[in-house]
Amino acid sequence: MMEEYPFKPLKVLNGHTIKGVIDIGLSRPYKFETILELGAVRAPSTRLDSSITNKEDRAAAKERGILAKKRLQGLIKEGKLHREGFIAKTFLEKRKKCTKIVGDLKYVYGRDLYNFKDGQKPWVGWHSVSHQLLLEELVDVNEIQDNLRPSPEL
């Protein structure tokens, strides 16, 4: 079951995990702090990974993880410039010590304010954060949840 909710990012934890406030709505605003994990992608760790035995490969993986985290921070900064903000598209929920939501994050990448018919809202194009990170080859497809591959437009 996929649902979409307004999401306000607070902090990027790594290249595929964001801490933020989600508004699940119901009949009135109901906001709570949560962790959104981009479920379709997996970024390398921003720390040295002891499972990688070659020191050069380990350092390269760490550097790639840091680049993914910085790019995710940049995408969030870019998305905050638009009044629509972010939309969290959730795939499923995991319950552990804290609430973690698996899904994707969407942001506005373009709008057409002039070519629409009277009485209609202007076209707004949304872009997937996961898809953008995949295009830039900063993250890998998560094999565990391969069926959740991000689409270019959600």
GROMACS .gro file of N, CA and C in nm:
model
  462
    1MET      N    1   0.084  -0.117   0.000
    1MET     CA    2   0.000   0.000   0.000
    1MET      C    3   0.089   0.125   0.000
    2MET      N    4   0.069   0.212  -0.098
    2MET     CA    5   0.148   0.334  -0.108
    2MET      C    6   0.062   0.453  -0.072
    3GLU      N    7   0.114   0.536   0.015
    3GLU     CA    8   0.046   0.658   0.056
    3GLU      C    9   0.143   0.774   0.039
    4GLU      N   10   0.091   0.895   0.024
    4GLU     CA   11   0.173   1.014   0.012
    4GLU      C   12   0.136   1.113   0.122
    5TYR      N   13   0.240   1.167   0.188
    5TYR     CA   14   0.220   1.260   0.298
    5TYR      C   15   0.318   1.376   0.287
    6PRO      N   16   0.279   1.495   0.332
    6PRO     CA   17   0.376   1.605   0.339
    6PRO      C   18   0.488   1.568   0.436
    7PHE      N   19   0.611   1.605   0.399
    7PHE     CA   20   0.729   1.569   0.478
    7PHE      C   21   0.822   1.689   0.489
    8LYS      N   22   0.867   1.718   0.610
    8LYS     CA   23   0.961   1.828   0.633
    8LYS      C   24   1.093   1.768   0.682
    9PRO      N   25   1.196   1.766   0.596
    9PRO     CA   26   1.324   1.709   0.636
    9PRO      C   27   1.392   1.795   0.744
   10LEU      N   28   1.450   1.727   0.843
   10LEU     CA   29   1.524   1.796   0.948
   10LEU      C   30   1.674   1.772   0.937
   11LYS      N   31   1.711   1.646   0.906
   11LYS     CA   32   1.853   1.611   0.905
   11LYS      C   33   1.876   1.491   0.814
   12VAL      N   34   1.985   1.494   0.737
   12VAL     CA   35   2.024   1.380   0.656
   12VAL      C   36   2.116   1.294   0.740
   13LEU      N   37   2.078   1.168   0.762
   13LEU     CA   38   2.158   1.078   0.846
   13LEU      C   39   2.268   1.009   0.766
   14ASN      N   40   2.235   0.969   0.643
   14ASN     CA   41   2.335   0.912   0.551
   14ASN      C   42   2.280   0.928   0.410
   15GLY      N   43   2.339   0.861   0.313
   15GLY     CA   44   2.300   0.880   0.174
   15GLY      C   45   2.163   0.826   0.137
   16HIS      N   46   2.096   0.756   0.228
   16HIS     CA   47   1.963   0.703   0.196
   16HIS      C   48   1.865   0.710   0.314
   17THR      N   49   1.898   0.789   0.416
   17THR     CA   50   1.810   0.799   0.534
   17THR      C   51   1.798   0.945   0.577
   18ILE      N   52   1.674   0.988   0.600
   18ILE     CA   53   1.646   1.127   0.635
   18ILE      C   54   1.557   1.130   0.759
   19LYS      N   55   1.593   1.214   0.853
   19LYS     CA   56   1.508   1.236   0.971
   19LYS      C   57   1.422   1.358   0.943
   20GLY      N   58   1.294   1.349   0.974
   20GLY     CA   59   1.205   1.461   0.947
   20GLY      C   60   1.071   1.447   1.015
   21VAL      N   61   0.983   1.539   0.983
   21VAL     CA   62   0.847   1.541   1.040
   21VAL      C   63   0.749   1.510   0.928
   22ILE      N   64   0.665   1.411   0.951
   22ILE     CA   65   0.565   1.371   0.853
   22ILE      C   66   0.427   1.406   0.907
   23ASP      N   67   0.339   1.450   0.818
   23ASP     CA   68   0.202   1.485   0.855
   23ASP      C   69   0.110   1.381   0.791
   24ILE      N   70   0.063   1.287   0.873
   24ILE     CA   71  -0.021   1.180   0.817
   24ILE      C   72  -0.167   1.220   0.808
   25GLY      N   73  -0.196   1.342   0.852
   25GLY     CA   74  -0.328   1.399   0.827
   25GLY      C   75  -0.440   1.342   0.910
   26LEU      N   76  -0.506   1.240   0.857
   26LEU     CA   77  -0.632   1.192   0.912
   26LEU      C   78  -0.732   1.307   0.897
   27SER      N   79  -0.811   1.341   0.997
   27SER     CA   80  -0.908   1.448   0.979
   27SER      C   81  -0.852   1.584   1.022
   28ARG      N   82  -0.737   1.585   1.089
   28ARG     CA   83  -0.672   1.710   1.129
   28ARG      C   84  -0.521   1.689   1.122
   29PRO      N   85  -0.445   1.796   1.127
   29PRO     CA   86  -0.300   1.779   1.119
   29PRO      C   87  -0.247   1.689   1.230
   30TYR      N   88  -0.177   1.585   1.192
   30TYR     CA   89  -0.118   1.492   1.288
   30TYR      C   90   0.027   1.471   1.245
   31LYS      N   91   0.117   1.541   1.312
   31LYS     CA   92   0.257   1.540   1.274
   31LYS      C   93   0.338   1.465   1.380
   32PHE      N   94   0.439   1.390   1.333
   32PHE     CA   95   0.532   1.328   1.425
   32PHE      C   96   0.667   1.312   1.357
   33GLU      N   97   0.771   1.310   1.442
   33GLU     CA   98   0.907   1.296   1.391
   33GLU      C   99   0.933   1.150   1.357
   34THR      N  100   0.998   1.128   1.245
   34THR     CA  101   1.022   0.992   1.199
   34THR      C  102   1.151   0.985   1.119
   35ILE      N  103   1.188   0.867   1.081
   35ILE     CA  104   1.302   0.844   0.993
   35ILE      C  105   1.249   0.786   0.863
   36LEU      N  106   1.282   0.852   0.752
   36LEU     CA  107   1.242   0.804   0.619
   36LEU      C  108   1.363   0.740   0.555
   37GLU      N  109   1.351   0.612   0.526
   37GLU     CA  110   1.457   0.540   0.457
   37GLU      C  111   1.419   0.524   0.311
   38LEU      N  112   1.506   0.569   0.221
   38LEU     CA  113   1.481   0.553   0.078
   38LEU      C  114   1.496   0.404   0.048
   39GLY      N  115   1.385   0.334   0.042
   39GLY     CA  116   1.385   0.188   0.041
   39GLY      C  117   1.438   0.123  -0.084
   40ALA      N  118   1.432   0.191  -0.197
   40ALA     CA  119   1.473   0.129  -0.323
   40ALA      C  120   1.622   0.140  -0.349
   41VAL      N  121   1.691   0.223  -0.271
   41VAL     CA  122   1.834   0.244  -0.294
   41VAL      C  123   1.913   0.222  -0.166
   42ARG      N  124   2.039   0.197  -0.183
   42ARG     CA  125   2.130   0.177  -0.070
   42ARG      C  126   2.259   0.253  -0.100
   43ALA      N  127   2.296   0.345  -0.012
   43ALA     CA  128   2.420   0.421  -0.027
   43ALA      C  129   2.528   0.355   0.060
   44PRO      N  130   2.652   0.362   0.018
   44PRO     CA  131   2.761   0.310   0.102
   44PRO      C  132   2.767   0.387   0.234
   45SER      N  133   2.827   0.326   0.334
   45SER     CA  134   2.839   0.388   0.465
   45SER      C  135   2.931   0.509   0.458
   46THR      N  136   2.904   0.608   0.543
   46THR     CA  137   2.990   0.725   0.551
   46THR      C  138   3.107   0.701   0.646
   47ARG      N  139   3.111   0.582   0.702
   47ARG     CA  140   3.223   0.540   0.789
   47ARG      C  141   3.298   0.429   0.718
   48LEU      N  142   3.415   0.397   0.768
   48LEU     CA  143   3.492   0.287   0.710
   48LEU      C  144   3.420   0.155   0.736
   49ASP      N  145   3.397   0.079   0.633
   49ASP     CA  146   3.324  -0.047   0.641
   49ASP      C  147   3.424  -0.161   0.663
   50SER      N  148   3.418  -0.225   0.779
   50SER     CA  149   3.514  -0.330   0.812
   50SER      C  150   3.493  -0.457   0.730
   51SER      N  151   3.377  -0.471   0.665
   51SER     CA  152   3.354  -0.590   0.583
   51SER      C  153   3.430  -0.585   0.451
   52ILE      N  154   3.479  -0.468   0.413
   52ILE     CA  155   3.561  -0.454   0.292
   52ILE      C  156   3.706  -0.468   0.334
   53THR      N  157   3.772  -0.570   0.283
   53THR     CA  158   3.909  -0.601   0.329
   53THR      C  159   4.015  -0.512   0.265
   54ASN      N  160   3.999  -0.476   0.141
   54ASN     CA  161   4.097  -0.392   0.072
   54ASN      C  162   4.085  -0.248   0.122
   55LYS      N  163   4.197  -0.192   0.171
   55LYS     CA  164   4.193  -0.057   0.228
   55LYS      C  165   4.152   0.049   0.126
   56GLU      N  166   4.199   0.035   0.002
   56GLU     CA  167   4.164   0.132  -0.101
   56GLU      C  168   4.016   0.127  -0.135
   57ASP      N  169   3.961   0.005  -0.145
   57ASP     CA  170   3.818  -0.011  -0.172
   57ASP      C  171   3.734   0.043  -0.057
   58ARG      N  172   3.782   0.019   0.066
   58ARG     CA  173   3.712   0.068   0.185
   58ARG      C  174   3.707   0.221   0.186
   59ALA      N  175   3.819   0.285   0.154
   59ALA     CA  176   3.825   0.431   0.150
   59ALA      C  177   3.738   0.486   0.037
   60ALA      N  178   3.738   0.416  -0.078
   60ALA     CA  179   3.656   0.459  -0.192
   60ALA      C  180   3.507   0.448  -0.158
   61ALA      N  181   3.467   0.342  -0.090
   61ALA     CA  182   3.327   0.324  -0.050
   61ALA      C  183   3.285   0.434   0.048
   62LYS      N  184   3.374   0.466   0.142
   62LYS     CA  185   3.343   0.573   0.238
   62LYS      C  186   3.327   0.706   0.165
   63GLU      N  187   3.417   0.735   0.071
   63GLU     CA  188   3.410   0.860  -0.005
   63GLU      C  189   3.280   0.867  -0.086
   64ARG      N  190   3.239   0.755  -0.145
   64ARG     CA  191   3.115   0.750  -0.222
   64ARG      C  192   2.994   0.773  -0.131
   65GLY      N  193   3.000   0.717  -0.009
   65GLY     CA  194   2.892   0.739   0.088
   65GLY      C  195   2.882   0.884   0.130
   66ILE      N  196   2.997   0.949   0.147
   66ILE     CA  197   2.997   1.091   0.184
   66ILE      C  198   2.942   1.175   0.069
   67LEU      N  199   2.980   1.142  -0.055
   67LEU     CA  200   2.927   1.214  -0.172
   67LEU      C  201   2.775   1.199  -0.182
   68ALA      N  202   2.724   1.077  -0.157
   68ALA     CA  203   2.579   1.054  -0.162
   68ALA      C  204   2.507   1.136  -0.056
   69LYS      N  205   2.564   1.141   0.064
   69LYS     CA  206   2.503   1.218   0.172
   69LYS      C  207   2.502   1.367   0.138
   70LYS      N  208   2.613   1.418   0.085
   70LYS     CA  209   2.619   1.560   0.048
   70LYS      C  210   2.521   1.592  -0.064
   71ARG      N  211   2.507   1.502  -0.160
   71ARG     CA  212   2.414   1.527  -0.271
   71ARG      C  213   2.270   1.525  -0.221
   72LEU      N  214   2.239   1.432  -0.130
   72LEU     CA  215   2.106   1.427  -0.071
   72LEU      C  216   2.076   1.556   0.004
   73GLN      N  217   2.175   1.607   0.077
   73GLN     CA  218   2.159   1.736   0.146
   73GLN      C  219   2.132   1.847   0.044
   74GLY      N  220   2.203   1.843  -0.070
   74GLY     CA  221   2.182   1.942  -0.175
   74GLY      C  222   2.044   1.935  -0.237
   75LEU      N  223   1.995   1.812  -0.260
   75LEU     CA  224   1.860   1.795  -0.316
   75LEU      C  225   1.755   1.848  -0.219
   76ILE      N  226   1.776   1.827  -0.091
   76ILE     CA  227   1.681   1.877   0.009
   76ILE      C  228   1.685   2.030   0.015
   77LYS      N  229   1.805   2.085   0.007
   77LYS     CA  230   1.818   2.231   0.005
   77LYS      C  231   1.748   2.290  -0.117
   78GLU      N  232   1.764   2.223  -0.232
   78GLU     CA  233   1.699   2.266  -0.356
   78GLU      C  234   1.547   2.257  -0.344
   79GLY      N  235   1.499   2.149  -0.285
   79GLY     CA  236   1.355   2.129  -0.270
   79GLY      C  237   1.290   2.227  -0.174
   80LYS      N  238   1.366   2.277  -0.077
   80LYS     CA  239   1.310   2.373   0.019
   80LYS      C  240   1.281   2.508  -0.044
   81LEU      N  241   1.335   2.532  -0.163
   81LEU     CA  242   1.311   2.658  -0.233
   81LEU      C  243   1.170   2.668  -0.290
   82HIS      N  244   1.101   2.556  -0.303
   82HIS     CA  245   0.968   2.552  -0.363
   82HIS      C  246   0.862   2.547  -0.254
   83ARG      N  247   0.753   2.618  -0.277
   83ARG     CA  248   0.648   2.627  -0.175
   83ARG      C  249   0.577   2.493  -0.150
   84GLU      N  250   0.582   2.403  -0.249
   84GLU     CA  251   0.516   2.274  -0.231
   84GLU      C  252   0.587   2.185  -0.131
   85GLY      N  253   0.715   2.210  -0.109
   85GLY     CA  254   0.792   2.130  -0.014
   85GLY      C  255   0.816   1.990  -0.066
   86PHE      N  256   0.814   1.893   0.024
   86PHE     CA  257   0.843   1.754  -0.008
   86PHE      C  258   0.721   1.667   0.018
   87ILE      N  259   0.713   1.561  -0.056
   87ILE     CA  260   0.610   1.459  -0.034
   87ILE      C  261   0.681   1.327  -0.010
   88ALA      N  262   0.647   1.260   0.100
   88ALA     CA  263   0.700   1.127   0.127
   88ALA      C  264   0.602   1.025   0.071
   89LYS      N  265   0.650   0.943  -0.020
   89LYS     CA  266   0.569   0.836  -0.077
   89LYS      C  267   0.610   0.708  -0.005
   90THR      N  268   0.525   0.659   0.082
   90THR     CA  269   0.560   0.546   0.167
   90THR      C  270   0.524   0.414   0.099
   91PHE      N  271   0.610   0.314   0.118
   91PHE     CA  272   0.587   0.181   0.064
   91PHE      C  273   0.538   0.086   0.172
   92LEU      N  274   0.603   0.090   0.285
   92LEU     CA  275   0.565   0.005   0.397
   92LEU      C  276   0.626   0.061   0.523
   93GLU      N  277   0.582   0.012   0.636
   93GLU     CA  278   0.634   0.059   0.763
   93GLU      C  279   0.707  -0.052   0.835
   94LYS      N  280   0.814  -0.015   0.904
   94LYS     CA  281   0.885  -0.107   0.992
   94LYS      C  282   0.872  -0.050   1.132
   95ARG      N  283   0.844  -0.132   1.226
   95ARG     CA  284   0.837  -0.085   1.364
   95ARG      C  285   0.951  -0.148   1.442
   96LYS      N  286   1.036  -0.063   1.496
   96LYS     CA  287   1.148  -0.107   1.579
   96LYS      C  288   1.146  -0.020   1.703
   97LYS      N  289   1.264   0.020   1.747
   97LYS     CA  290   1.272   0.107   1.863
   97LYS      C  291   1.205   0.241   1.835
   98CYS      N  292   1.223   0.292   1.713
   98CYS     CA  293   1.155   0.415   1.672
   98CYS      C  294   1.080   0.384   1.543
   99THR      N  295   0.992   0.472   1.506
   99THR     CA  296   0.916   0.452   1.384
   99THR      C  297   1.006   0.483   1.265
  100LYS      N  298   1.018   0.387   1.175
  100LYS     CA  299   1.095   0.406   1.053
  100LYS      C  300   1.001   0.381   0.937
  101ILE      N  301   1.000   0.472   0.843
  101ILE     CA  302   0.914   0.458   0.726
  101ILE      C  303   1.002   0.434   0.605
  102VAL      N  304   0.965   0.335   0.525
  102VAL     CA  305   1.038   0.305   0.402
  102VAL      C  306   0.959   0.364   0.287
  103GLY      N  307   1.027   0.440   0.203
  103GLY     CA  308   0.958   0.501   0.091
  103GLY      C  309   1.052   0.580   0.004
  104ASP      N  310   1.000   0.688  -0.052
  104ASP     CA  311   1.078   0.776  -0.138
  104ASP      C  312   1.037   0.919  -0.108
  105LEU      N  313   1.118   1.012  -0.151
  105LEU     CA  314   1.092   1.153  -0.129
  105LEU      C  315   1.081   1.220  -0.265
  106LYS      N  316   0.979   1.303  -0.281
  106LYS     CA  317   0.956   1.374  -0.407
  106LYS      C  318   0.973   1.523  -0.383
  107TYR      N  319   1.023   1.592  -0.487
  107TYR     CA  320   1.032   1.737  -0.482
  107TYR      C  321   0.996   1.794  -0.619
  108VAL      N  322   0.960   1.922  -0.623
  108VAL     CA  323   0.921   1.987  -0.747
  108VAL      C  324   1.046   2.012  -0.832
  109TYR      N  325   1.040   1.976  -0.960
  109TYR     CA  326   1.151   2.008  -1.049
  109TYR      C  327   1.111   2.104  -1.160
  110GLY      N  328   0.984   2.129  -1.177
  110GLY     CA  329   0.940   2.224  -1.279
  110GLY      C  330   0.791   2.245  -1.274
  111ARG      N  331   0.750   2.359  -1.329
  111ARG     CA  332   0.607   2.387  -1.335
  111ARG      C  333   0.580   2.473  -1.458
  112ASP      N  334   0.461   2.460  -1.508
  112ASP     CA  335   0.417   2.539  -1.623
  112ASP      C  336   0.301   2.626  -1.577
  113LEU      N  337   0.330   2.751  -1.550
  113LEU     CA  338   0.229   2.841  -1.495
  113LEU      C  339   0.144   2.908  -1.602
  114TYR      N  340   0.186   2.899  -1.728
  114TYR     CA  341   0.121   2.977  -1.832
  114TYR      C  342   0.037   2.896  -1.929
  115ASN      N  343   0.068   2.772  -1.950
  115ASN     CA  344  -0.003   2.691  -2.050
  115ASN      C  345  -0.104   2.596  -1.986
  116PHE      N  346  -0.199   2.650  -1.917
  116PHE     CA  347  -0.306   2.567  -1.862
  116PHE      C  348  -0.440   2.632  -1.889
  117LYS      N  349  -0.545   2.552  -1.885
  117LYS     CA  350  -0.680   2.600  -1.919
  117LYS      C  351  -0.742   2.671  -1.799
  118ASP      N  352  -0.837   2.756  -1.828
  118ASP     CA  353  -0.908   2.828  -1.721
  118ASP      C  354  -0.972   2.729  -1.624
  119GLY      N  355  -0.962   2.758  -1.498
  119GLY     CA  356  -1.023   2.673  -1.396
  119GLY      C  357  -0.938   2.554  -1.355
  120GLN      N  358  -0.822   2.536  -1.417
  120GLN     CA  359  -0.734   2.425  -1.380
  120GLN      C  360  -0.610   2.477  -1.311
  121LYS      N  361  -0.550   2.393  -1.229
  121LYS     CA  362  -0.425   2.429  -1.165
  121LYS      C  363  -0.311   2.411  -1.264
  122PRO      N  364  -0.205   2.488  -1.250
  122PRO     CA  365  -0.091   2.471  -1.341
  122PRO      C  366  -0.024   2.336  -1.319
  123TRP      N  367   0.041   2.286  -1.425
  123TRP     CA  368   0.112   2.160  -1.418
  123TRP      C  369   0.234   2.175  -1.328
  124VAL      N  370   0.255   2.079  -1.241
  124VAL     CA  371   0.372   2.077  -1.154
  124VAL      C  372   0.438   1.941  -1.170
  125GLY      N  373   0.567   1.940  -1.202
  125GLY     CA  374   0.641   1.815  -1.217
  125GLY      C  375   0.716   1.780  -1.091
  126TRP      N  376   0.699   1.657  -1.046
  126TRP     CA  377   0.768   1.608  -0.926
  126TRP      C  378   0.879   1.514  -0.968
  127HIS      N  379   0.986   1.512  -0.891
  127HIS     CA  380   1.100   1.427  -0.922
  127HIS      C  381   1.135   1.345  -0.798
  128SER      N  382   1.175   1.222  -0.819
  128SER     CA  383   1.211   1.131  -0.711
  128SER      C  384   1.356   1.153  -0.669
  129VAL      N  385   1.379   1.167  -0.539
  129VAL     CA  386   1.514   1.183  -0.486
  129VAL      C  387   1.595   1.055  -0.511
  130SER      N  388   1.534   0.939  -0.490
  130SER     CA  389   1.603   0.811  -0.513
  130SER      C  390   1.647   0.799  -0.658
  131HIS      N  391   1.559   0.835  -0.750
  131HIS     CA  392   1.592   0.824  -0.891
  131HIS      C  393   1.707   0.918  -0.928
  132GLN      N  394   1.708   1.038  -0.871
  132GLN     CA  395   1.815   1.133  -0.899
  132GLN      C  396   1.949   1.079  -0.848
  133LEU      N  397   1.951   1.021  -0.729
  133LEU     CA  398   2.075   0.964  -0.675
  133LEU      C  399   2.123   0.846  -0.759
  134LEU      N  400   2.028   0.767  -0.812
  134LEU     CA  401   2.065   0.655  -0.900
  134LEU      C  402   2.122   0.706  -1.033
  135LEU      N  403   2.061   0.810  -1.089
  135LEU     CA  404   2.111   0.867  -1.214
  135LEU      C  405   2.254   0.917  -1.200
  136GLU      N  406   2.285   0.973  -1.085
  136GLU     CA  407   2.419   1.026  -1.060
  136GLU      C  408   2.515   0.918  -1.012
  137GLU      N  409   2.467   0.794  -1.003
  137GLU     CA  410   2.545   0.676  -0.963
  137GLU      C  411   2.610   0.692  -0.826
  138LEU      N  412   2.536   0.756  -0.734
  138LEU     CA  413   2.584   0.772  -0.597
  138LEU      C  414   2.533   0.663  -0.505
  139VAL      N  415   2.429   0.592  -0.548
  139VAL     CA  416   2.370   0.484  -0.470
  139VAL      C  417   2.349   0.363  -0.560
  140ASP      N  418   2.322   0.250  -0.497
  140ASP     CA  419   2.294   0.127  -0.569
  140ASP      C  420   2.149   0.088  -0.545
  141VAL      N  421   2.096   0.003  -0.632
  141VAL     CA  422   1.961  -0.049  -0.612
  141VAL      C  423   1.966  -0.145  -0.494
  142ASN      N  424   1.871  -0.132  -0.406
  142ASN     CA  425   1.861  -0.220  -0.289
  142ASN      C  426   1.806  -0.354  -0.335
  143GLU      N  427   1.889  -0.459  -0.331
  143GLU     CA  428   1.847  -0.591  -0.380
  143GLU      C  429   1.731  -0.648  -0.299
  144ILE      N  430   1.725  -0.614  -0.173
  144ILE     CA  431   1.620  -0.668  -0.086
  144ILE      C  432   1.483  -0.617  -0.130
  145GLN      N  433   1.478  -0.491  -0.172
  145GLN     CA  434   1.351  -0.431  -0.210
  145GLN      C  435   1.358  -0.385  -0.355
  146ASP      N  436   1.406  -0.472  -0.442
  146ASP     CA  437   1.424  -0.440  -0.583
  146ASP      C  438   1.293  -0.404  -0.651
  147ASN      N  439   1.182  -0.456  -0.600
  147ASN     CA  440   1.052  -0.426  -0.660
  147ASN      C  441   1.009  -0.282  -0.633
  148LEU      N  442   1.082  -0.209  -0.548
  148LEU     CA  443   1.049  -0.071  -0.518
  148LEU      C  444   1.135   0.028  -0.597
  149ARG      N  445   1.193  -0.019  -0.711
  149ARG     CA  446   1.277   0.070  -0.791
  149ARG      C  447   1.209   0.203  -0.813
  150PRO      N  448   1.282   0.313  -0.790
  150PRO     CA  449   1.221   0.444  -0.806
  150PRO      C  450   1.197   0.475  -0.954
  151SER      N  451   1.087   0.538  -0.981
  151SER     CA  452   1.058   0.581  -1.117
  151SER      C  453   1.101   0.726  -1.131
  152PRO      N  454   1.129   0.771  -1.253
  152PRO     CA  455   1.172   0.909  -1.272
  152PRO      C  456   1.073   1.011  -1.217
  153GLU      N  457   0.947   0.987  -1.240
  153GLU     CA  458   0.843   1.074  -1.185
  153GLU      C  459   0.748   0.989  -1.107
  154LEU      N  460   0.718   1.035  -0.988
  154LEU     CA  461   0.625   0.959  -0.903
  154LEU      C  462   0.487   1.018  -0.910
   0.00000   0.00000   0.00000
